[in-house]
Coordinates of C-alpha atoms in Angstrom, one line a residue:
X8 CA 44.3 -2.9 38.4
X9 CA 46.6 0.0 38.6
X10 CA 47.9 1.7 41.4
X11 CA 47.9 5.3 42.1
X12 CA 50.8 7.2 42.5
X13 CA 51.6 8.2 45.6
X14 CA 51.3 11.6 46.3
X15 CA 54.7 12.9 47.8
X16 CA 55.4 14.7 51.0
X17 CA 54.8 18.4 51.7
X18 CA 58.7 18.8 51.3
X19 CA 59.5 17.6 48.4
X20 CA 56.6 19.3 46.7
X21 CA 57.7 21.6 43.9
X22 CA 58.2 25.7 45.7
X23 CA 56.3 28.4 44.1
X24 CA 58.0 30.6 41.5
X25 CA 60.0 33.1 43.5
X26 CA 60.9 34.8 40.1
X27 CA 57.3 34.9 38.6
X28 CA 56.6 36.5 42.0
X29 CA 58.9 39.1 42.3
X30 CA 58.5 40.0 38.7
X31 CA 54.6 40.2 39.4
X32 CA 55.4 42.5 42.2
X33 CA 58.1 44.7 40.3
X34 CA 55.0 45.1 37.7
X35 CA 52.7 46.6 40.1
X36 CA 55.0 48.6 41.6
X37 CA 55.7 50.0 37.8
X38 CA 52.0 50.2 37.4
X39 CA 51.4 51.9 40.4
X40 CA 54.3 54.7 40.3
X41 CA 53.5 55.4 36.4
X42 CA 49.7 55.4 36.3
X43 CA 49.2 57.6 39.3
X44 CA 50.5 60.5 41.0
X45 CA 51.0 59.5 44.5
X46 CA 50.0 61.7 47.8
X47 CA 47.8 63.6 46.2
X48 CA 46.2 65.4 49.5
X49 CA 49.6 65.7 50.8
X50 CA 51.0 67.1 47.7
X51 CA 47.8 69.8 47.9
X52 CA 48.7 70.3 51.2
X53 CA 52.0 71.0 50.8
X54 CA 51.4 73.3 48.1
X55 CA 48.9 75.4 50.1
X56 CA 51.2 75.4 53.3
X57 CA 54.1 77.3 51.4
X58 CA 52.3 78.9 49.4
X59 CA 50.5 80.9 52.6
X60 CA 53.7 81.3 54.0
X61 CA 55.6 83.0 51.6
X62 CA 52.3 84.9 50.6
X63 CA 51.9 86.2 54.3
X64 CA 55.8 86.6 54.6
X65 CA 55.2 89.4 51.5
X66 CA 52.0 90.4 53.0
X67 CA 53.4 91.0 56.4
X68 CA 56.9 92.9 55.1
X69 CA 55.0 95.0 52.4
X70 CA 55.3 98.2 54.6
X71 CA 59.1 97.4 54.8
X72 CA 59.6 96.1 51.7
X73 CA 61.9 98.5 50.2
X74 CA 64.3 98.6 53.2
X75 CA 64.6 94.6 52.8
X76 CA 64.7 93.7 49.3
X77 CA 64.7 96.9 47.2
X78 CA 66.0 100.1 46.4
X79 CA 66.7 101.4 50.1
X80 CA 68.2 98.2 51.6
X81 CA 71.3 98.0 53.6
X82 CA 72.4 95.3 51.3
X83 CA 72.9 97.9 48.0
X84 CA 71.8 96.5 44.3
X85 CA 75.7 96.6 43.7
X86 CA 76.4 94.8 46.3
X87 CA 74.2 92.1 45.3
X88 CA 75.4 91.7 42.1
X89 CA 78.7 91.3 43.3
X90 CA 77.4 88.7 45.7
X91 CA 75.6 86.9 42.7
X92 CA 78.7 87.2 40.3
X93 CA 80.5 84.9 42.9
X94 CA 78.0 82.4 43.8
X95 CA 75.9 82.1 40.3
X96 CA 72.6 82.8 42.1
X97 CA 69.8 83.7 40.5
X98 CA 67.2 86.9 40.7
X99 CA 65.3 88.6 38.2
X100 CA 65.6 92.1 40.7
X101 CA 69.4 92.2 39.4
X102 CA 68.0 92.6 36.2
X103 CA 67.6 96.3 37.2
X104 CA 68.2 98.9 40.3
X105 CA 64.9 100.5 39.4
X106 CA 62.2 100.9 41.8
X107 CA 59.8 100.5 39.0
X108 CA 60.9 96.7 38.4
X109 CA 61.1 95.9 41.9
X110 CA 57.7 96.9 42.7
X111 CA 56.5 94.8 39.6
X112 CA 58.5 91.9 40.6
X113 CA 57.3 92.3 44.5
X114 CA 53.8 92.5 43.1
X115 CA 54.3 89.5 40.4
X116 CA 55.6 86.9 43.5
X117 CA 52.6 88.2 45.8
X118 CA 50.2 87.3 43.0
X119 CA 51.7 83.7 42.0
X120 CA 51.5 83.3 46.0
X121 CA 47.8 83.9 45.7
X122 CA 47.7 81.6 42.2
X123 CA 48.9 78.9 43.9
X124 CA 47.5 78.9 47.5
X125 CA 44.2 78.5 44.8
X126 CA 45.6 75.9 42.6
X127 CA 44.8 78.5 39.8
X128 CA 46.9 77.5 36.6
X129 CA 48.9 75.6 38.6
X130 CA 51.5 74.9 36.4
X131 CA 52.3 78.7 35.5
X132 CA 51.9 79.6 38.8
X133 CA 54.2 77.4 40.5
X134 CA 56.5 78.4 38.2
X135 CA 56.4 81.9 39.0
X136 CA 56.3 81.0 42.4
X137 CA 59.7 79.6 42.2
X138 CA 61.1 82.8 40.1
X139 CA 60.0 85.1 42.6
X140 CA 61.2 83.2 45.5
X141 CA 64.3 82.7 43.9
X142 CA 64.3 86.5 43.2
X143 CA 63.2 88.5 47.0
X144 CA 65.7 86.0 48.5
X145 CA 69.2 86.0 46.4
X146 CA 68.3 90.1 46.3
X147 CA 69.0 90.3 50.0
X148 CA 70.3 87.0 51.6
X149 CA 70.6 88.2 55.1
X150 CA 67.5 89.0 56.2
X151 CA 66.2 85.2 56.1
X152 CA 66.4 82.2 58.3
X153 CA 66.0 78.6 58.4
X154 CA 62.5 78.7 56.9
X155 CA 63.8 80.6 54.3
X156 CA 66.2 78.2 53.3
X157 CA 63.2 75.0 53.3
X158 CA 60.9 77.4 51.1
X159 CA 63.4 78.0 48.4
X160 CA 63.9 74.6 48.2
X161 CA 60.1 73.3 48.1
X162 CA 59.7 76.3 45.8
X163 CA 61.9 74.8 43.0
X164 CA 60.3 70.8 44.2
X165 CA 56.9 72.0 43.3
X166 CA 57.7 73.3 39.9
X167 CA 57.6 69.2 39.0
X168 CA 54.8 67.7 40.9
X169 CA 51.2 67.4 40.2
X170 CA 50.3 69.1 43.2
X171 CA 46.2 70.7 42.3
X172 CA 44.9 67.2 41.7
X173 CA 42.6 68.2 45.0
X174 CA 41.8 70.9 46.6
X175 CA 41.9 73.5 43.9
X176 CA 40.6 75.4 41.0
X177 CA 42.6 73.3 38.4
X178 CA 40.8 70.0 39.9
X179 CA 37.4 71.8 39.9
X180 CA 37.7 73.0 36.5
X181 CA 38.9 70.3 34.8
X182 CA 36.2 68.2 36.9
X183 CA 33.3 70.5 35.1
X184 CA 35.1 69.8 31.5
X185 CA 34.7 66.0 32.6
X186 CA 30.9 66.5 33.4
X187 CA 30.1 68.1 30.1
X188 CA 31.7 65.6 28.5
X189 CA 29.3 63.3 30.0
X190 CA 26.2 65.1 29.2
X191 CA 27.4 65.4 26.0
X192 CA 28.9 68.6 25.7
X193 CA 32.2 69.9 24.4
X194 CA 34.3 70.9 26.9
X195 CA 35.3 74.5 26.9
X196 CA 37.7 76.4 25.5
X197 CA 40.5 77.6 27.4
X198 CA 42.0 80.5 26.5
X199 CA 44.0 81.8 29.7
X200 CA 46.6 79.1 29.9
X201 CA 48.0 79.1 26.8
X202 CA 48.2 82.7 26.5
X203 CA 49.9 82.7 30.2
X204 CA 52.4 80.5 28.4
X205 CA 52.8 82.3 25.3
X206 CA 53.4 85.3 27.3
X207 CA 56.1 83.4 29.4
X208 CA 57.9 82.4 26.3
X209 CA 59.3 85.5 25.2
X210 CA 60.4 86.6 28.5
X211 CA 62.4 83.1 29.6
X212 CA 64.1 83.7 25.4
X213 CA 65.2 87.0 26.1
X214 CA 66.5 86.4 29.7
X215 CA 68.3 83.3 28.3
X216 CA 69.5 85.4 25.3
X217 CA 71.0 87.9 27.5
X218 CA 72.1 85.9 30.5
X219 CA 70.2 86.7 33.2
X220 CA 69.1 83.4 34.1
X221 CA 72.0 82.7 36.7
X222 CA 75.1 80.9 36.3
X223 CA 73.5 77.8 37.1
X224 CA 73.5 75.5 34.1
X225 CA 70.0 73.4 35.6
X226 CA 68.0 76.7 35.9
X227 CA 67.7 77.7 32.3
X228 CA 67.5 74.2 31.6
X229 CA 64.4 73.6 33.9
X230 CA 62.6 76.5 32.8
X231 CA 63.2 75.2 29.2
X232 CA 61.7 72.0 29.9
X233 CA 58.8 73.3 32.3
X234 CA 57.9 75.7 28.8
X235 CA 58.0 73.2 26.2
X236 CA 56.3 70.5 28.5
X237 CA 53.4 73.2 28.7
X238 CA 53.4 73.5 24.9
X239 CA 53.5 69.8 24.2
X240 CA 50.8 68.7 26.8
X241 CA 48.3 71.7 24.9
X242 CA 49.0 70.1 21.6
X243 CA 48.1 67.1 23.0
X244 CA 45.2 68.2 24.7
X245 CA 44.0 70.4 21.5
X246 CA 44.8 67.3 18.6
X247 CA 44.9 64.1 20.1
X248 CA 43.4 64.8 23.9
X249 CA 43.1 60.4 23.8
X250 CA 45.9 59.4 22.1
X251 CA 49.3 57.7 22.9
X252 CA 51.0 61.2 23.1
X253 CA 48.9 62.1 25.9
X254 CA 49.2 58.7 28.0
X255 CA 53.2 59.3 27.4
X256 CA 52.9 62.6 29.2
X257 CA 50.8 61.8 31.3
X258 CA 53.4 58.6 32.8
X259 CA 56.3 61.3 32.8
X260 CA 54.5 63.6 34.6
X261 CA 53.5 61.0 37.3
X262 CA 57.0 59.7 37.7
X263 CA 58.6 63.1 37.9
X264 CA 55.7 63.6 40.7
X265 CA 56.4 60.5 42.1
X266 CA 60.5 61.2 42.3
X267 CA 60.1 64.8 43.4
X268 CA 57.6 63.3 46.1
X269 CA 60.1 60.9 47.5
X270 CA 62.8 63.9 47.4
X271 CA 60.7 66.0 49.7
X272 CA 60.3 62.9 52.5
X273 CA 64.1 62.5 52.1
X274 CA 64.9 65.8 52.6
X275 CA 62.7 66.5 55.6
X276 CA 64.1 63.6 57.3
X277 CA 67.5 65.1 56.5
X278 CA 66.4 68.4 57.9
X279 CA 65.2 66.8 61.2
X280 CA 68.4 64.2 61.1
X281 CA 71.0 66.7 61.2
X282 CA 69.4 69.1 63.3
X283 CA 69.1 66.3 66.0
X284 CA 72.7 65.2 65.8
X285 CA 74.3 68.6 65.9
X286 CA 72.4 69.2 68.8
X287 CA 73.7 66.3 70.6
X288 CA 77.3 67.0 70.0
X289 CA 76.8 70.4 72.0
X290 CA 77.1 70.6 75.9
X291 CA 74.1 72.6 76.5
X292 CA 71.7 70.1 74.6
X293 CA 73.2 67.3 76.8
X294 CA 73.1 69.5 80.2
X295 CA 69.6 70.0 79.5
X296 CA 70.1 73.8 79.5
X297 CA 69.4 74.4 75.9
X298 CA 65.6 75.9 75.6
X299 CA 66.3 78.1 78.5
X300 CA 69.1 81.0 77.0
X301 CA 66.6 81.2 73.3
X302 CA 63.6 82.2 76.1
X303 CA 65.8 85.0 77.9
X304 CA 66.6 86.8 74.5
X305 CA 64.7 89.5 74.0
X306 CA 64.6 89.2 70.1
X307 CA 62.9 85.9 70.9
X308 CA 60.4 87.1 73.2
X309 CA 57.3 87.9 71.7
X310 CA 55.7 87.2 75.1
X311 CA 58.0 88.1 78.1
X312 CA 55.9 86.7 81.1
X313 CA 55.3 83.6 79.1
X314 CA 58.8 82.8 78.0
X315 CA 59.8 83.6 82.2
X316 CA 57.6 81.4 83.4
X317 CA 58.4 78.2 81.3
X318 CA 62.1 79.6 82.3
X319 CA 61.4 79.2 85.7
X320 CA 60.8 75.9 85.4
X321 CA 64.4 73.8 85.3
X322 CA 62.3 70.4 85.1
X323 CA 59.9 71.6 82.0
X324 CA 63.2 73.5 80.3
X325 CA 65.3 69.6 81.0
X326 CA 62.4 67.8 79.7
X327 CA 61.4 70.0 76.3
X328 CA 65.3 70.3 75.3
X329 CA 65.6 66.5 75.7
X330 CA 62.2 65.9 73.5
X331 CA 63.6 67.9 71.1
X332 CA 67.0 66.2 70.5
X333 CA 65.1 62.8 70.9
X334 CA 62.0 63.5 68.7
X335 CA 64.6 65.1 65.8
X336 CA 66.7 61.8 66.1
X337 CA 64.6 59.4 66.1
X338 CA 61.7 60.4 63.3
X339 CA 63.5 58.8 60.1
X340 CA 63.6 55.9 61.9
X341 CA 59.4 55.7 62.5
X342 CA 58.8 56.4 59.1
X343 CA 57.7 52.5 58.5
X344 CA 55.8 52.1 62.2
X345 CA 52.3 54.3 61.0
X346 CA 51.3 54.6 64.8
X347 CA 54.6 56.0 65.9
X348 CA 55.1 58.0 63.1
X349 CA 52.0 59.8 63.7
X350 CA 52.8 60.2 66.8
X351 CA 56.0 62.0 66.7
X352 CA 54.1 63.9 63.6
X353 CA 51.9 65.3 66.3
X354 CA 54.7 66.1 68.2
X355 CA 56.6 68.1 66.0
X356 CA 54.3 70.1 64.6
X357 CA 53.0 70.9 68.1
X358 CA 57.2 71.9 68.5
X359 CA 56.8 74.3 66.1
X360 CA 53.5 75.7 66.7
X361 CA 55.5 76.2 70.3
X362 CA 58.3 77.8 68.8
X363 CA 56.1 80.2 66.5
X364 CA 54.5 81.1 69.3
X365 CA 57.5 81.5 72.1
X366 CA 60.3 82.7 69.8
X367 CA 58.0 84.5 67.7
X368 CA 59.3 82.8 64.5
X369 CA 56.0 82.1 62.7
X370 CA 57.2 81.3 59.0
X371 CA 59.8 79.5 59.8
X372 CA 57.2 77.2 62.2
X373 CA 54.6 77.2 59.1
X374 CA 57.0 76.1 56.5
X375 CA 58.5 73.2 58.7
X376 CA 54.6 72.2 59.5
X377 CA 53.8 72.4 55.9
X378 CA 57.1 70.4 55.0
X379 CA 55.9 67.8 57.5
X380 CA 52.7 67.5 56.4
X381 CA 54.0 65.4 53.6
X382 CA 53.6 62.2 55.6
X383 CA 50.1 62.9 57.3
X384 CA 47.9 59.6 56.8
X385 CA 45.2 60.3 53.7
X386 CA 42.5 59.4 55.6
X387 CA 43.1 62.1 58.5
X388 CA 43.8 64.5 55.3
X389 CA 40.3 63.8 53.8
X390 CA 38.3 63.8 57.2
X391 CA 39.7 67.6 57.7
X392 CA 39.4 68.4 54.0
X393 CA 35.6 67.0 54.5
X394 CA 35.1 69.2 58.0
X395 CA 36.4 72.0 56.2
X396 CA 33.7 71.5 53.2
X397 CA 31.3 71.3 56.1
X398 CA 32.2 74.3 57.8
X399 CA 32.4 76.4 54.2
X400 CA 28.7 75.1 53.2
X401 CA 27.3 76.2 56.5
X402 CA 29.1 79.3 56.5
X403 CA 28.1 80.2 53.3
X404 CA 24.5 78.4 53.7
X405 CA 22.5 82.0 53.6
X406 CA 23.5 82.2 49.7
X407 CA 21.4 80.9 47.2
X408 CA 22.7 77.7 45.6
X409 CA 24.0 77.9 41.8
X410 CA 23.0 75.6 39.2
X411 CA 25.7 73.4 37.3
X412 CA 27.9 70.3 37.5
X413 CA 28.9 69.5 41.4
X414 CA 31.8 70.5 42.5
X415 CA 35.2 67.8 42.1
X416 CA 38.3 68.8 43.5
X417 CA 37.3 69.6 46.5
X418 CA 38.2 68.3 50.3
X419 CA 35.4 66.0 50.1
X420 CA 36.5 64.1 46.9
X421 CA 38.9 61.0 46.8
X422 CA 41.1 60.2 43.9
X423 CA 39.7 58.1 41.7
X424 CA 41.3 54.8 40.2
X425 CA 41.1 56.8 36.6
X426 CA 41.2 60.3 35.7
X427 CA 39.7 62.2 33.3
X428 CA 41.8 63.7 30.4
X429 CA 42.7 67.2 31.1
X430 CA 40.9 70.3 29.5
X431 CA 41.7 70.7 25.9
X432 CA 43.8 73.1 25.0
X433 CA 45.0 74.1 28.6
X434 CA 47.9 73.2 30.4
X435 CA 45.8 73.1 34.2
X436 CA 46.2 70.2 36.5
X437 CA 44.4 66.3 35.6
X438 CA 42.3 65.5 38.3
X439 CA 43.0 63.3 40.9
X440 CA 44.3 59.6 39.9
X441 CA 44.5 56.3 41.7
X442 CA 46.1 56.0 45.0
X443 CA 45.8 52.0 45.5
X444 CA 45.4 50.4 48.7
X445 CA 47.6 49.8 51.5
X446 CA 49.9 51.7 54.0
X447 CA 52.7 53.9 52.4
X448 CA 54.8 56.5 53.6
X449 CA 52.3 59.2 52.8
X450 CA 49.3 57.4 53.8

């Protein structure tokens, strides 16, 4: 009769693969950051946010647009050049001291606004977006302020993400493609982006050709890549729309998304991190005293009476310049506690709103908002994309409902673990792709 083994102890039983695990997780990780573009609402958001701001900003200064960035400003077209000669910035208005080209180029940044507040053509938009922004504010680079400084920079971070995978006309479009396909149907034949892009091509070779891209070696360089990304991803959309040349682009699109993504969250936390700690080194953030001097300017009194009656207040002056300092301080440090971030999210933007509103600095207020928005949770995201679907169907309920595909793209929709192949022959955005489960920084 044989004996069975004994069956040893709970500690000297053999421990699980700690190698095979953390290999299993650095594969999903990979998997997850390559397959998908991450934060898509918040991407869309982000894009619409600056977008609107700059747009109104144009909007707003079109009646003095000539004393601030053209012909008749203080800040002369020799001047500028000068200014440019030294520090290598870039703007397509010192390519001429006509008032001609100025209006054109005022007109061309106002229209790539509109493009991209849309998500129409997102691609060439965005980068259009980023020329003109580049342009109005190297032409004249007094008459900003802080929220100048954060669009310019989210204007160039856009350029590389996949930011129309909701909420726009690329993501609706390319939807429709998708549900012909379906039925059965070829998809349609675009026409508009590639001839935006061939248009775009002679112009960036004849600035490059006669130097007027800057004296920044990554500019021409960007816009280099940007075009013959554009003409790669319509060939592959045009010969081989399922082939390995299109899942290659698609993976280096997602991890330039991806990167440019986490380069945004890092430099709003950077924005907020140094604000706080230079306001702590000065004596009037520590006394308290702060908010009240800013409320007794009259260039930052929109609203006199309301401005003197939070001045009258020590206690609410104390407590608001104390928030401030504390909220700035402490938010890169809540980034990986959902609750509290969300709560100090709520804060800030209500900070700003109460700045646009008190100092009467309303762009700089929408592009910080906009800039935080990039770590709202997804599901707050959807349920205001979904109220806003609501609130457009009821509005526009009296109109007689058109035939065709349903609408995809829109604030109602949530990315889907796969996503469709883009629309042959265009260069507009893929629809949304897989977001995965689980609590992330944007989520």
């Amino acid at each position: 009769m044989t004996s069975t083994p004994p069956i040893p102890p709970p500690a000297s039983r053999p421990a699980p693969d700690r190698v095979a695990t953390a290999g299993t997780a650095l594969a999903r990780a990979i998997q997850r950051i390559t397959a998908s573009a991450l934060g898509p609402y918040q991407s869309a958001v982000i894009r619409i946010g600056f977008a609107a701001t700059y747009l109104f900003f144009l909007v707003r200064e079109l009646p003095h647009r000539h004393e601030l960035y053209g012909p008749d400003s203080p800040w002369h077209w020799d001047l500028a050049r000068q200014l440019t000669a030294g520090n290598d910035a870039f703007s397509v208005l010192l390519w001429s001291d006509s008032a001609l080209w100025f209006e054109v180029v005022y007109a061309l940044t106002v229209l790539s606004a509109a493009g991209l507040l849309l998500g129409w053509r997102t691609r060439a938009t965005s980068v259009l977006f980023m020329v003109g922004v580049l342009s109005v504010q190297n032409r004249s680079v007094f008459m900003g302020d802080g929220g100048d400084n954060v669009i310019h920079l989210m204007a160039i971070y856009l350029v590389l993400t996949r930011c129309a995978q909701v909420w726009s006309l690329d993501a609706r479009r390319a939807a429709r493609d998708t549900e012909r396909t379906a039925l059965g149907l070829p998809p349609r034949r675009d026409v508009t982006g590639p001839v935006l892009w061939a248009v775009l091509g002679p112009v960036l070779l004849g600035a490059t050709l006669m130097d007027g891209l800057g004296g920044t070696w990554w500019l021409p360089v960007l816009l280099w890549i940007l075009w013959l990304s554009a003409a790669a991803w319509w060939a592959a959309n045009r010969f081989a729309p399922y082939g390995q040349q299109r899942a290659l682009l698609d993976v280096l699109a997602n991890l330039a998304h991806n990167a440019t993504l986490l380069v945004i969250m890092v430099e709003v936390c950077l924005i907020y991190a140094t604000a706080g700690w230079y306001k702590i080194q000065g004596s009037r953030w520590q006394d308290g005293t702060a908010l009240y001097y800013p409320l007794k300017l009259d260039y930052f009194a929109p609203w006199p009476a309301l401005s003197d009656v939070l001045a009258s207040s020590g206690l609410m002056v104390m407590v608001l310049t104390y928030a401030t300092v504390i909220v700035q301080v402490a938010f890169p440090f809540t980034l990986f506690n959902r609750r509290l971030k969300n709560v100090l999210l709520v804060i800030m933007i209500g900070e700003h709103a109460g700045i646009a509103l008190l100092l009467g600095l309303p762009f700089f207020s929408m592009a910080m908002i906009a800039a935080d928005a990039v770590f709202l949770p997804t599901v707050f995201l959807v349920w205001l994309g979904g109220r806003a679907a609501l609130g457009r169907q009821r509005l526009l309920g009296w109109l007689p409902r058109r035939s065709g595909p349903p609408e995809a793209g829109g604030p109602q929709e949530v990315p889907t673990a796969r996503s469709a192949p883009e629309e042959r022959g265009g260069t507009g955005e893929a629809p949304p792709h897989g977001t995965g489960g689980g609590h992330t920084l944007v989520g």
